[in-house]
């Protein structure tokens, strides 16, 4: 299980961004990082899980956008009767 500092570093998110995103005061996050206080065990797990899912969703959305672009190009090539080029693009998706 990652701690708050490791989560911040792993997901390249600042403490201020974590604070805003999860509605946790900056001071509370700093206290957790410096060991002044300790969060309930589920909190870092939940934060890490949400950030991981958001990263996966972004990666999937990027993939879908790329496939859409490739399919549009292949469709244009088919319309122009450039079948071999269209097939090559489709094969590379």
PDB file of N, CA and C in Angstrom, residues 22-93:
ATOM      1  N   UNK A  22      -9.771  15.692  -3.651  1.00  0.00           N
ATOM      2  CA  UNK A  22     -10.414  14.818  -2.666  1.00  0.00           C
ATOM      3  C   UNK A  22     -11.011  15.586  -1.483  1.00  0.00           C
ATOM      4  N   UNK A  23     -10.967  16.921  -1.563  1.00  0.00           N
ATOM      5  CA  UNK A  23     -11.548  17.762  -0.516  1.00  0.00           C
ATOM      6  C   UNK A  23     -10.963  17.431   0.866  1.00  0.00           C
ATOM      7  N   UNK A  24      -9.645  17.281   0.879  1.00  0.00           N
ATOM      8  CA  UNK A  24      -8.909  17.035   2.127  1.00  0.00           C
ATOM      9  C   UNK A  24      -8.023  18.256   2.345  1.00  0.00           C
ATOM     10  N   UNK A  25      -8.086  18.876   3.511  1.00  0.00           N
ATOM     11  CA  UNK A  25      -7.252  20.057   3.741  1.00  0.00           C
ATOM     12  C   UNK A  25      -5.764  19.770   3.514  1.00  0.00           C
ATOM     13  N   UNK A  26      -5.079  20.747   2.941  1.00  0.00           N
ATOM     14  CA  UNK A  26      -3.643  20.616   2.688  1.00  0.00           C
ATOM     15  C   UNK A  26      -2.914  20.278   3.983  1.00  0.00           C
ATOM     16  N   UNK A  27      -3.252  20.946   5.061  1.00  0.00           N
ATOM     17  CA  UNK A  27      -2.594  20.705   6.350  1.00  0.00           C
ATOM     18  C   UNK A  27      -2.756  19.250   6.783  1.00  0.00           C
ATOM     19  N   UNK A  28      -3.920  18.676   6.556  1.00  0.00           N
ATOM     20  CA  UNK A  28      -4.142  17.265   6.907  1.00  0.00           C
ATOM     21  C   UNK A  28      -3.223  16.370   6.091  1.00  0.00           C
ATOM     22  N   UNK A  29      -3.138  16.627   4.787  1.00  0.00           N
ATOM     23  CA  UNK A  29      -2.252  15.831   3.928  1.00  0.00           C
ATOM     24  C   UNK A  29      -0.800  15.978   4.375  1.00  0.00           C
ATOM     25  N   UNK A  30      -0.395  17.206   4.698  1.00  0.00           N
ATOM     26  CA  UNK A  30       0.978  17.429   5.169  1.00  0.00           C
ATOM     27  C   UNK A  30       1.226  16.682   6.484  1.00  0.00           C
ATOM     28  N   UNK A  31       0.262  16.693   7.368  1.00  0.00           N
ATOM     29  CA  UNK A  31       0.408  15.952   8.631  1.00  0.00           C
ATOM     30  C   UNK A  31       0.564  14.458   8.373  1.00  0.00           C
ATOM     31  N   UNK A  32      -0.161  13.941   7.385  1.00  0.00           N
ATOM     32  CA  UNK A  32      -0.026  12.526   7.049  1.00  0.00           C
ATOM     33  C   UNK A  32       1.348  12.240   6.457  1.00  0.00           C
ATOM     34  N   UNK A  33       1.823  13.130   5.607  1.00  0.00           N
ATOM     35  CA  UNK A  33       3.129  12.941   4.968  1.00  0.00           C
ATOM     36  C   UNK A  33       4.250  12.978   6.000  1.00  0.00           C
ATOM     37  N   UNK A  34       4.189  13.924   6.911  1.00  0.00           N
ATOM     38  CA  UNK A  34       5.266  14.090   7.904  1.00  0.00           C
ATOM     39  C   UNK A  34       5.098  13.217   9.133  1.00  0.00           C
ATOM     40  N   UNK A  35       4.039  12.413   9.157  1.00  0.00           N
ATOM     41  CA  UNK A  35       3.862  11.473  10.253  1.00  0.00           C
ATOM     42  C   UNK A  35       3.287  12.074  11.527  1.00  0.00           C
ATOM     43  N   UNK A  36       2.829  13.311  11.452  1.00  0.00           N
ATOM     44  CA  UNK A  36       2.205  13.926  12.622  1.00  0.00           C
ATOM     45  C   UNK A  36       0.912  13.202  12.965  1.00  0.00           C
ATOM     46  N   UNK A  37       0.159  12.861  11.941  1.00  0.00           N
ATOM     47  CA  UNK A  37      -1.066  12.066  12.078  1.00  0.00           C
ATOM     48  C   UNK A  37      -1.023  10.943  11.050  1.00  0.00           C
ATOM     49  N   UNK A  38      -1.885   9.967  11.219  1.00  0.00           N
ATOM     50  CA  UNK A  38      -1.965   8.849  10.287  1.00  0.00           C
ATOM     51  C   UNK A  38      -3.400   8.732   9.791  1.00  0.00           C
ATOM     52  N   UNK A  39      -3.573   8.647   8.478  1.00  0.00           N
ATOM     53  CA  UNK A  39      -4.943   8.490   7.969  1.00  0.00           C
ATOM     54  C   UNK A  39      -5.455   7.083   8.232  1.00  0.00           C
ATOM     55  N   UNK A  40      -6.765   6.938   8.224  1.00  0.00           N
ATOM     56  CA  UNK A  40      -7.335   5.588   8.273  1.00  0.00           C
ATOM     57  C   UNK A  40      -6.788   4.819   7.077  1.00  0.00           C
ATOM     58  N   UNK A  41      -6.551   3.546   7.241  1.00  0.00           N
ATOM     59  CA  UNK A  41      -5.891   2.735   6.211  1.00  0.00           C
ATOM     60  C   UNK A  41      -6.609   2.773   4.863  1.00  0.00           C
ATOM     61  N   UNK A  42      -7.916   2.907   4.882  1.00  0.00           N
ATOM     62  CA  UNK A  42      -8.653   2.880   3.625  1.00  0.00           C
ATOM     63  C   UNK A  42      -8.444   4.144   2.789  1.00  0.00           C
ATOM     64  N   UNK A  43      -8.074   5.257   3.399  1.00  0.00           N
ATOM     65  CA  UNK A  43      -7.983   6.525   2.675  1.00  0.00           C
ATOM     66  C   UNK A  43      -6.880   6.505   1.608  1.00  0.00           C
ATOM     67  N   UNK A  44      -5.637   6.177   1.941  1.00  0.00           N
ATOM     68  CA  UNK A  44      -4.624   6.114   0.869  1.00  0.00           C
ATOM     69  C   UNK A  44      -4.964   5.063  -0.194  1.00  0.00           C
ATOM     70  N   UNK A  45      -5.540   3.928   0.234  1.00  0.00           N
ATOM     71  CA  UNK A  45      -5.926   2.898  -0.742  1.00  0.00           C
ATOM     72  C   UNK A  45      -6.984   3.442  -1.699  1.00  0.00           C
ATOM     73  N   UNK A  46      -7.968   4.139  -1.158  1.00  0.00           N
ATOM     74  CA  UNK A  46      -9.041   4.679  -1.978  1.00  0.00           C
ATOM     75  C   UNK A  46      -8.507   5.748  -2.934  1.00  0.00           C
ATOM     76  N   UNK A  47      -7.660   6.646  -2.435  1.00  0.00           N
ATOM     77  CA  UNK A  47      -7.087   7.686  -3.280  1.00  0.00           C
ATOM     78  C   UNK A  47      -6.271   7.063  -4.407  1.00  0.00           C
ATOM     79  N   UNK A  48      -5.429   6.114  -4.071  1.00  0.00           N
ATOM     80  CA  UNK A  48      -4.588   5.452  -5.073  1.00  0.00           C
ATOM     81  C   UNK A  48      -5.455   4.737  -6.103  1.00  0.00           C
ATOM     82  N   UNK A  49      -6.489   4.070  -5.653  1.00  0.00           N
ATOM     83  CA  UNK A  49      -7.383   3.332  -6.546  1.00  0.00           C
ATOM     84  C   UNK A  49      -8.071   4.288  -7.531  1.00  0.00           C
ATOM     85  N   UNK A  50      -8.572   5.398  -7.045  1.00  0.00           N
ATOM     86  CA  UNK A  50      -9.240   6.378  -7.907  1.00  0.00           C
ATOM     87  C   UNK A  50      -8.269   6.945  -8.938  1.00  0.00           C
ATOM     88  N   UNK A  51      -7.067   7.310  -8.511  1.00  0.00           N
ATOM     89  CA  UNK A  51      -6.070   7.866  -9.436  1.00  0.00           C
ATOM     90  C   UNK A  51      -5.659   6.844 -10.488  1.00  0.00           C
ATOM     91  N   UNK A  52      -5.508   5.586 -10.078  1.00  0.00           N
ATOM     92  CA  UNK A  52      -5.152   4.527 -11.028  1.00  0.00           C
ATOM     93  C   UNK A  52      -6.256   4.343 -12.062  1.00  0.00           C
ATOM     94  N   UNK A  53      -7.508   4.330 -11.599  1.00  0.00           N
ATOM     95  CA  UNK A  53      -8.623   4.181 -12.527  1.00  0.00           C
ATOM     96  C   UNK A  53      -8.719   5.363 -13.488  1.00  0.00           C
ATOM     97  N   UNK A  54      -8.470   6.567 -12.998  1.00  0.00           N
ATOM     98  CA  UNK A  54      -8.477   7.741 -13.869  1.00  0.00           C
ATOM     99  C   UNK A  54      -7.387   7.652 -14.934  1.00  0.00           C
ATOM    100  N   UNK A  55      -6.209   7.169 -14.548  1.00  0.00           N
ATOM    101  CA  UNK A  55      -5.121   6.993 -15.523  1.00  0.00           C
ATOM    102  C   UNK A  55      -5.493   5.957 -16.577  1.00  0.00           C
ATOM    103  N   UNK A  56      -6.106   4.859 -16.135  1.00  0.00           N
ATOM    104  CA  UNK A  56      -6.529   3.826 -17.077  1.00  0.00           C
ATOM    105  C   UNK A  56      -7.601   4.357 -18.022  1.00  0.00           C
ATOM    106  N   UNK A  57      -8.530   5.135 -17.491  1.00  0.00           N
ATOM    107  CA  UNK A  57      -9.577   5.716 -18.321  1.00  0.00           C
ATOM    108  C   UNK A  57      -8.989   6.668 -19.352  1.00  0.00           C
ATOM    109  N   UNK A  58      -8.042   7.491 -18.938  1.00  0.00           N
ATOM    110  CA  UNK A  58      -7.391   8.414 -19.874  1.00  0.00           C
ATOM    111  C   UNK A  58      -6.663   7.649 -20.976  1.00  0.00           C
ATOM    112  N   UNK A  59      -5.969   6.579 -20.600  1.00  0.00           N
ATOM    113  CA  UNK A  59      -5.263   5.762 -21.599  1.00  0.00           C
ATOM    114  C   UNK A  59      -6.261   5.145 -22.575  1.00  0.00           C
ATOM    115  N   UNK A  60      -7.379   4.646 -22.063  1.00  0.00           N
ATOM    116  CA  UNK A  60      -8.402   4.058 -22.936  1.00  0.00           C
ATOM    117  C   UNK A  60      -9.003   5.106 -23.860  1.00  0.00           C
ATOM    118  N   UNK A  61      -9.266   6.293 -23.338  1.00  0.00           N
ATOM    119  CA  UNK A  61      -9.821   7.362 -24.163  1.00  0.00           C
ATOM    120  C   UNK A  61      -8.849   7.768 -25.262  1.00  0.00           C
ATOM    121  N   UNK A  62      -7.555   7.815 -24.945  1.00  0.00           N
ATOM    122  CA  UNK A  62      -6.544   8.136 -25.955  1.00  0.00           C
ATOM    123  C   UNK A  62      -6.502   7.067 -27.042  1.00  0.00           C
ATOM    124  N   UNK A  63      -6.604   5.805 -26.631  1.00  0.00           N
ATOM    125  CA  UNK A  63      -6.611   4.702 -27.588  1.00  0.00           C
ATOM    126  C   UNK A  63      -7.833   4.800 -28.495  1.00  0.00           C
ATOM    127  N   UNK A  64      -8.996   5.053 -27.916  1.00  0.00           N
ATOM    128  CA  UNK A  64     -10.226   5.158 -28.700  1.00  0.00           C
ATOM    129  C   UNK A  64     -10.132   6.314 -29.693  1.00  0.00           C
ATOM    130  N   UNK A  65      -9.586   7.442 -29.266  1.00  0.00           N
ATOM    131  CA  UNK A  65      -9.437   8.594 -30.161  1.00  0.00           C
ATOM    132  C   UNK A  65      -8.518   8.244 -31.333  1.00  0.00           C
ATOM    133  N   UNK A  66      -7.433   7.510 -31.038  1.00  0.00           N
ATOM    134  CA  UNK A  66      -6.506   7.108 -32.101  1.00  0.00           C
ATOM    135  C   UNK A  66      -7.182   6.148 -33.082  1.00  0.00           C
ATOM    136  N   UNK A  67      -7.952   5.197 -32.559  1.00  0.00           N
ATOM    137  CA  UNK A  67      -8.655   4.242 -33.423  1.00  0.00           C
ATOM    138  C   UNK A  67      -9.689   4.970 -34.285  1.00  0.00           C
ATOM    139  N   UNK A  68     -10.431   5.905 -33.675  1.00  0.00           N
ATOM    140  CA  UNK A  68     -11.413   6.681 -34.441  1.00  0.00           C
ATOM    141  C   UNK A  68     -10.748   7.413 -35.602  1.00  0.00           C
ATOM    142  N   UNK A  69      -9.610   8.024 -35.325  1.00  0.00           N
ATOM    143  CA  UNK A  69      -8.877   8.754 -36.363  1.00  0.00           C
ATOM    144  C   UNK A  69      -8.434   7.802 -37.480  1.00  0.00           C
ATOM    145  N   UNK A  70      -7.900   6.642 -37.087  1.00  0.00           N
ATOM    146  CA  UNK A  70      -7.451   5.662 -38.079  1.00  0.00           C
ATOM    147  C   UNK A  70      -8.615   5.136 -38.912  1.00  0.00           C
ATOM    148  N   UNK A  71      -9.757   4.887 -38.270  1.00  0.00           N
ATOM    149  CA  UNK A  71     -10.917   4.387 -39.004  1.00  0.00           C
ATOM    150  C   UNK A  71     -11.462   5.441 -39.974  1.00  0.00           C
ATOM    151  N   UNK A  72     -11.423   6.694 -39.566  1.00  0.00           N
ATOM    152  CA  UNK A  72     -11.858   7.770 -40.453  1.00  0.00           C
ATOM    153  C   UNK A  72     -10.948   7.845 -41.684  1.00  0.00           C
ATOM    154  N   UNK A  73      -9.638   7.730 -41.450  1.00  0.00           N
ATOM    155  CA  UNK A  73      -8.696   7.739 -42.563  1.00  0.00           C
ATOM    156  C   UNK A  73      -8.926   6.536 -43.470  1.00  0.00           C
ATOM    157  N   UNK A  74      -9.129   5.363 -42.877  1.00  0.00           N
ATOM    158  CA  UNK A  74      -9.375   4.164 -43.679  1.00  0.00           C
ATOM    159  C   UNK A  74     -10.651   4.314 -44.501  1.00  0.00           C
ATOM    160  N   UNK A  75     -11.669   4.905 -43.894  1.00  0.00           N
ATOM    161  CA  UNK A  75     -12.923   5.137 -44.617  1.00  0.00           C
ATOM    162  C   UNK A  75     -12.702   6.062 -45.809  1.00  0.00           C
ATOM    163  N   UNK A  76     -11.928   7.116 -45.616  1.00  0.00           N
ATOM    164  CA  UNK A  76     -11.614   8.030 -46.723  1.00  0.00           C
ATOM    165  C   UNK A  76     -10.859   7.308 -47.834  1.00  0.00           C
ATOM    166  N   UNK A  77      -9.922   6.449 -47.438  1.00  0.00           N
ATOM    167  CA  UNK A  77      -9.147   5.701 -48.436  1.00  0.00           C
ATOM    168  C   UNK A  77     -10.040   4.733 -49.203  1.00  0.00           C
ATOM    169  N   UNK A  78     -10.970   4.088 -48.494  1.00  0.00           N
ATOM    170  CA  UNK A  78     -11.902   3.181 -49.167  1.00  0.00           C
ATOM    171  C   UNK A  78     -12.777   3.955 -50.154  1.00  0.00           C
ATOM    172  N   UNK A  79     -13.216   5.111 -49.757  1.00  0.00           N
ATOM    173  CA  UNK A  79     -14.025   5.957 -50.630  1.00  0.00           C
ATOM    174  C   UNK A  79     -13.261   6.319 -51.906  1.00  0.00           C
ATOM    175  N   UNK A  80     -11.950   6.519 -51.747  1.00  0.00           N
ATOM    176  CA  UNK A  80     -11.090   6.840 -52.895  1.00  0.00           C
ATOM    177  C   UNK A  80     -10.596   5.591 -53.627  1.00  0.00           C
ATOM    178  N   UNK A  81     -11.124   4.425 -53.226  1.00  0.00           N
ATOM    179  CA  UNK A  81     -10.760   3.127 -53.822  1.00  0.00           C
ATOM    180  C   UNK A  81      -9.280   2.795 -53.663  1.00  0.00           C
ATOM    181  N   UNK A  82      -8.742   3.232 -52.543  1.00  0.00           N
ATOM    182  CA  UNK A  82      -7.340   2.909 -52.211  1.00  0.00           C
ATOM    183  C   UNK A  82      -7.372   1.790 -51.171  1.00  0.00           C
ATOM    184  N   UNK A  83      -7.820   0.623 -51.632  1.00  0.00           N
ATOM    185  CA  UNK A  83      -8.122  -0.492 -50.750  1.00  0.00           C
ATOM    186  C   UNK A  83      -6.923  -1.022 -49.974  1.00  0.00           C
ATOM    187  N   UNK A  84      -5.798  -1.188 -50.632  1.00  0.00           N
ATOM    188  CA  UNK A  84      -4.641  -1.765 -49.938  1.00  0.00           C
ATOM    189  C   UNK A  84      -4.157  -0.849 -48.807  1.00  0.00           C
ATOM    190  N   UNK A  85      -4.216   0.470 -49.032  1.00  0.00           N
ATOM    191  CA  UNK A  85      -3.803   1.402 -47.981  1.00  0.00           C
ATOM    192  C   UNK A  85      -4.788   1.367 -46.805  1.00  0.00           C
ATOM    193  N   UNK A  86      -6.065   1.269 -47.142  1.00  0.00           N
ATOM    194  CA  UNK A  86      -7.092   1.194 -46.088  1.00  0.00           C
ATOM    195  C   UNK A  86      -6.920  -0.068 -45.262  1.00  0.00           C
ATOM    196  N   UNK A  87      -6.688  -1.173 -45.936  1.00  0.00           N
ATOM    197  CA  UNK A  87      -6.506  -2.457 -45.233  1.00  0.00           C
ATOM    198  C   UNK A  87      -5.272  -2.408 -44.335  1.00  0.00           C
ATOM    199  N   UNK A  88      -4.213  -1.786 -44.795  1.00  0.00           N
ATOM    200  CA  UNK A  88      -2.998  -1.665 -43.985  1.00  0.00           C
ATOM    201  C   UNK A  88      -3.267  -0.875 -42.697  1.00  0.00           C
ATOM    202  N   UNK A  89      -4.010   0.202 -42.811  1.00  0.00           N
ATOM    203  CA  UNK A  89      -4.348   0.990 -41.626  1.00  0.00           C
ATOM    204  C   UNK A  89      -5.195   0.167 -40.667  1.00  0.00           C
ATOM    205  N   UNK A  90      -6.197  -0.518 -41.198  1.00  0.00           N
ATOM    206  CA  UNK A  90      -7.076  -1.339 -40.349  1.00  0.00           C
ATOM    207  C   UNK A  90      -6.294  -2.465 -39.687  1.00  0.00           C
ATOM    208  N   UNK A  91      -5.379  -3.072 -40.395  1.00  0.00           N
ATOM    209  CA  UNK A  91      -4.564  -4.156 -39.826  1.00  0.00           C
ATOM    210  C   UNK A  91      -3.683  -3.662 -38.682  1.00  0.00           C
ATOM    211  N   UNK A  92      -3.312  -2.388 -38.698  1.00  0.00           N
ATOM    212  CA  UNK A  92      -2.417  -1.840 -37.670  1.00  0.00           C
ATOM    213  C   UNK A  92      -3.141  -1.297 -36.447  1.00  0.00           C
ATOM    214  N   UNK A  93      -4.469  -1.374 -36.463  1.00  0.00           N
ATOM    215  CA  UNK A  93      -5.223  -0.875 -35.297  1.00  0.00           C
ATOM    216  C   UNK A  93      -5.071  -1.853 -34.152  1.00  0.00           C
TER     217      UNK A  93
END
